[in-house]
Amino acid sequence: MDFRLKTFVSVARHRSFTRAANELFITQPAVTRHIKELEAQVGTTLFDRRGGTVTLTKAGEALLFHAEKILDSYRRMQFEMNLLTGNFSGELRLGASSTIAQYVLPPCLARFTTRYPEIRTTLETGNSRQMTQALFSRSIDLALVEGETRHNGIHYEPWMRDELVLVTGSHSAYATRESITLSELTALPMVLRESGSGTLEVVERRLAEHHVKLSALNVILQMGSTEGIKSFLAEYDCVALLSVQSVTRELMSDTLTVIDIEEVSFEREFSFATLQGVPSAMADSFKQFAAATQPSPRKTARKA
């Protein structure tokens, strides 16, 4: 594979020579040299560098379209050739929405790395919307997402079940409540995940099924971090809907407690997502491994 092409794609994705250098483990002057050599080869400028910004020229956009396909094909070829020779090695580029990346995927990745140490695995994280964009830009081969929105051009396969539970700090004003009605839920001060997150999408859809709009909730804050929300709950009298996967330790240590919601269940499914028409033997192998070694569904901890 022409390393100059890989360098070009990295710069194009990051819009930065410095970040491309960090990703490729080479120096920034080396990145600049590779790009200049590639521009000399194609006979035109590929990047417009003005005012500290890096943007693709028309020629750069055209080259990126073909370069991404070439690199994808090369990775698939390399992996399949390695399989034929008994050498299970290659590169796996994963993306995962934040809840999955932080609370579900690490044990699976540890087992996968132990089983296949020759595979170089990278993990990109963000919310479900960002992971969809990463698939379309071909910066990842496989995404693990928690949202329910389905996009044209992406193939989804179920992976494992999850549940969002209503939690509050164990010393909050609401900690003594065993359960509440859906109507009572709308009155409680609540912290929600940010727009674009799969968690927020599930909350909005389940409420809509019971004819309750998201705007009816008493939302005092939205945050892009589950860990941030848990820390906030410890210091403020409010509630939050979070994945049971993300609060298991807090429930066991009694720093958070669950309040049942009588009329509604916020169950959902984590899914694998890949670009349609872009087969990847490496991604398929990881899906099979993850499906075979997925954790058992966690039961929601209740008050004693």
JSON list of C-alpha atoms in Angstrom, two decimals, residues 13-14 23 92-98 101 105 109 121-127 130-135 137-144:
[
{"chain": "A", "resi": 13, "resn": "ARG", "atom": "CA", "xyz": [-10.14, 13.31, 7.94]},
{"chain": "A", "resi": 14, "resn": "HIS", "atom": "CA", "xyz": [-8.52, 15.29, 10.72]},
{"chain": "A", "resi": 23, "resn": "GLU", "atom": "CA", "xyz": [-2.26, 9.07, 14.35]},
{"chain": "A", "resi": 92, "resn": "LEU", "atom": "CA", "xyz": [-9.71, -3.32, 13.13]},
{"chain": "A", "resi": 93, "resn": "ARG", "atom": "CA", "xyz": [-11.17, 0.20, 13.43]},
{"chain": "A", "resi": 94, "resn": "LEU", "atom": "CA", "xyz": [-14.06, 0.23, 15.87]},
{"chain": "A", "resi": 95, "resn": "GLY", "atom": "CA", "xyz": [-16.39, 3.02, 16.88]},
{"chain": "A", "resi": 96, "resn": "ALA", "atom": "CA", "xyz": [-18.76, 2.93, 19.84]},
{"chain": "A", "resi": 97, "resn": "SER", "atom": "CA", "xyz": [-21.27, 5.26, 21.39]},
{"chain": "A", "resi": 98, "resn": "SER", "atom": "CA", "xyz": [-20.12, 6.47, 24.78]},
{"chain": "A", "resi": 101, "resn": "ALA", "atom": "CA", "xyz": [-17.39, 2.26, 24.87]},
{"chain": "A", "resi": 105, "resn": "LEU", "atom": "CA", "xyz": [-16.96, -2.92, 25.38]},
{"chain": "A", "resi": 109, "resn": "LEU", "atom": "CA", "xyz": [-11.92, -5.88, 23.82]},
{"chain": "A", "resi": 121, "resn": "THR", "atom": "CA", "xyz": [-7.46, -2.43, 17.18]},
{"chain": "A", "resi": 122, "resn": "THR", "atom": "CA", "xyz": [-8.40, 1.24, 17.49]},
{"chain": "A", "resi": 123, "resn": "LEU", "atom": "CA", "xyz": [-11.54, 2.59, 19.16]},
{"chain": "A", "resi": 124, "resn": "GLU", "atom": "CA", "xyz": [-13.22, 5.88, 18.33]},
{"chain": "A", "resi": 125, "resn": "THR", "atom": "CA", "xyz": [-15.90, 7.10, 20.74]},
{"chain": "A", "resi": 126, "resn": "GLY", "atom": "CA", "xyz": [-18.74, 9.61, 20.60]},
{"chain": "A", "resi": 127, "resn": "ASN", "atom": "CA", "xyz": [-22.51, 9.63, 20.63]},
{"chain": "A", "resi": 130, "resn": "GLN", "atom": "CA", "xyz": [-21.18, 10.82, 15.60]},
{"chain": "A", "resi": 131, "resn": "MET", "atom": "CA", "xyz": [-20.58, 7.10, 15.11]},
{"chain": "A", "resi": 132, "resn": "THR", "atom": "CA", "xyz": [-22.98, 7.10, 12.16]},
{"chain": "A", "resi": 133, "resn": "GLN", "atom": "CA", "xyz": [-21.01, 9.96, 10.62]},
{"chain": "A", "resi": 134, "resn": "ALA", "atom": "CA", "xyz": [-17.76, 8.06, 11.23]},
{"chain": "A", "resi": 135, "resn": "LEU", "atom": "CA", "xyz": [-19.13, 5.09, 9.28]},
{"chain": "A", "resi": 137, "resn": "SER", "atom": "CA", "xyz": [-16.71, 8.93, 6.33]},
{"chain": "A", "resi": 138, "resn": "ARG", "atom": "CA", "xyz": [-15.11, 5.44, 6.45]},
{"chain": "A", "resi": 139, "resn": "SER", "atom": "CA", "xyz": [-12.94, 6.35, 9.42]},
{"chain": "A", "resi": 140, "resn": "ILE", "atom": "CA", "xyz": [-14.21, 3.19, 11.17]},
{"chain": "A", "resi": 141, "resn": "ASP", "atom": "CA", "xyz": [-15.15, -0.28, 9.94]},
{"chain": "A", "resi": 142, "resn": "LEU", "atom": "CA", "xyz": [-17.72, -1.20, 12.58]},
{"chain": "A", "resi": 143, "resn": "ALA", "atom": "CA", "xyz": [-19.81, 0.82, 15.01]},
{"chain": "A", "resi": 144, "resn": "LEU", "atom": "CA", "xyz": [-21.56, -0.35, 18.16]}
]
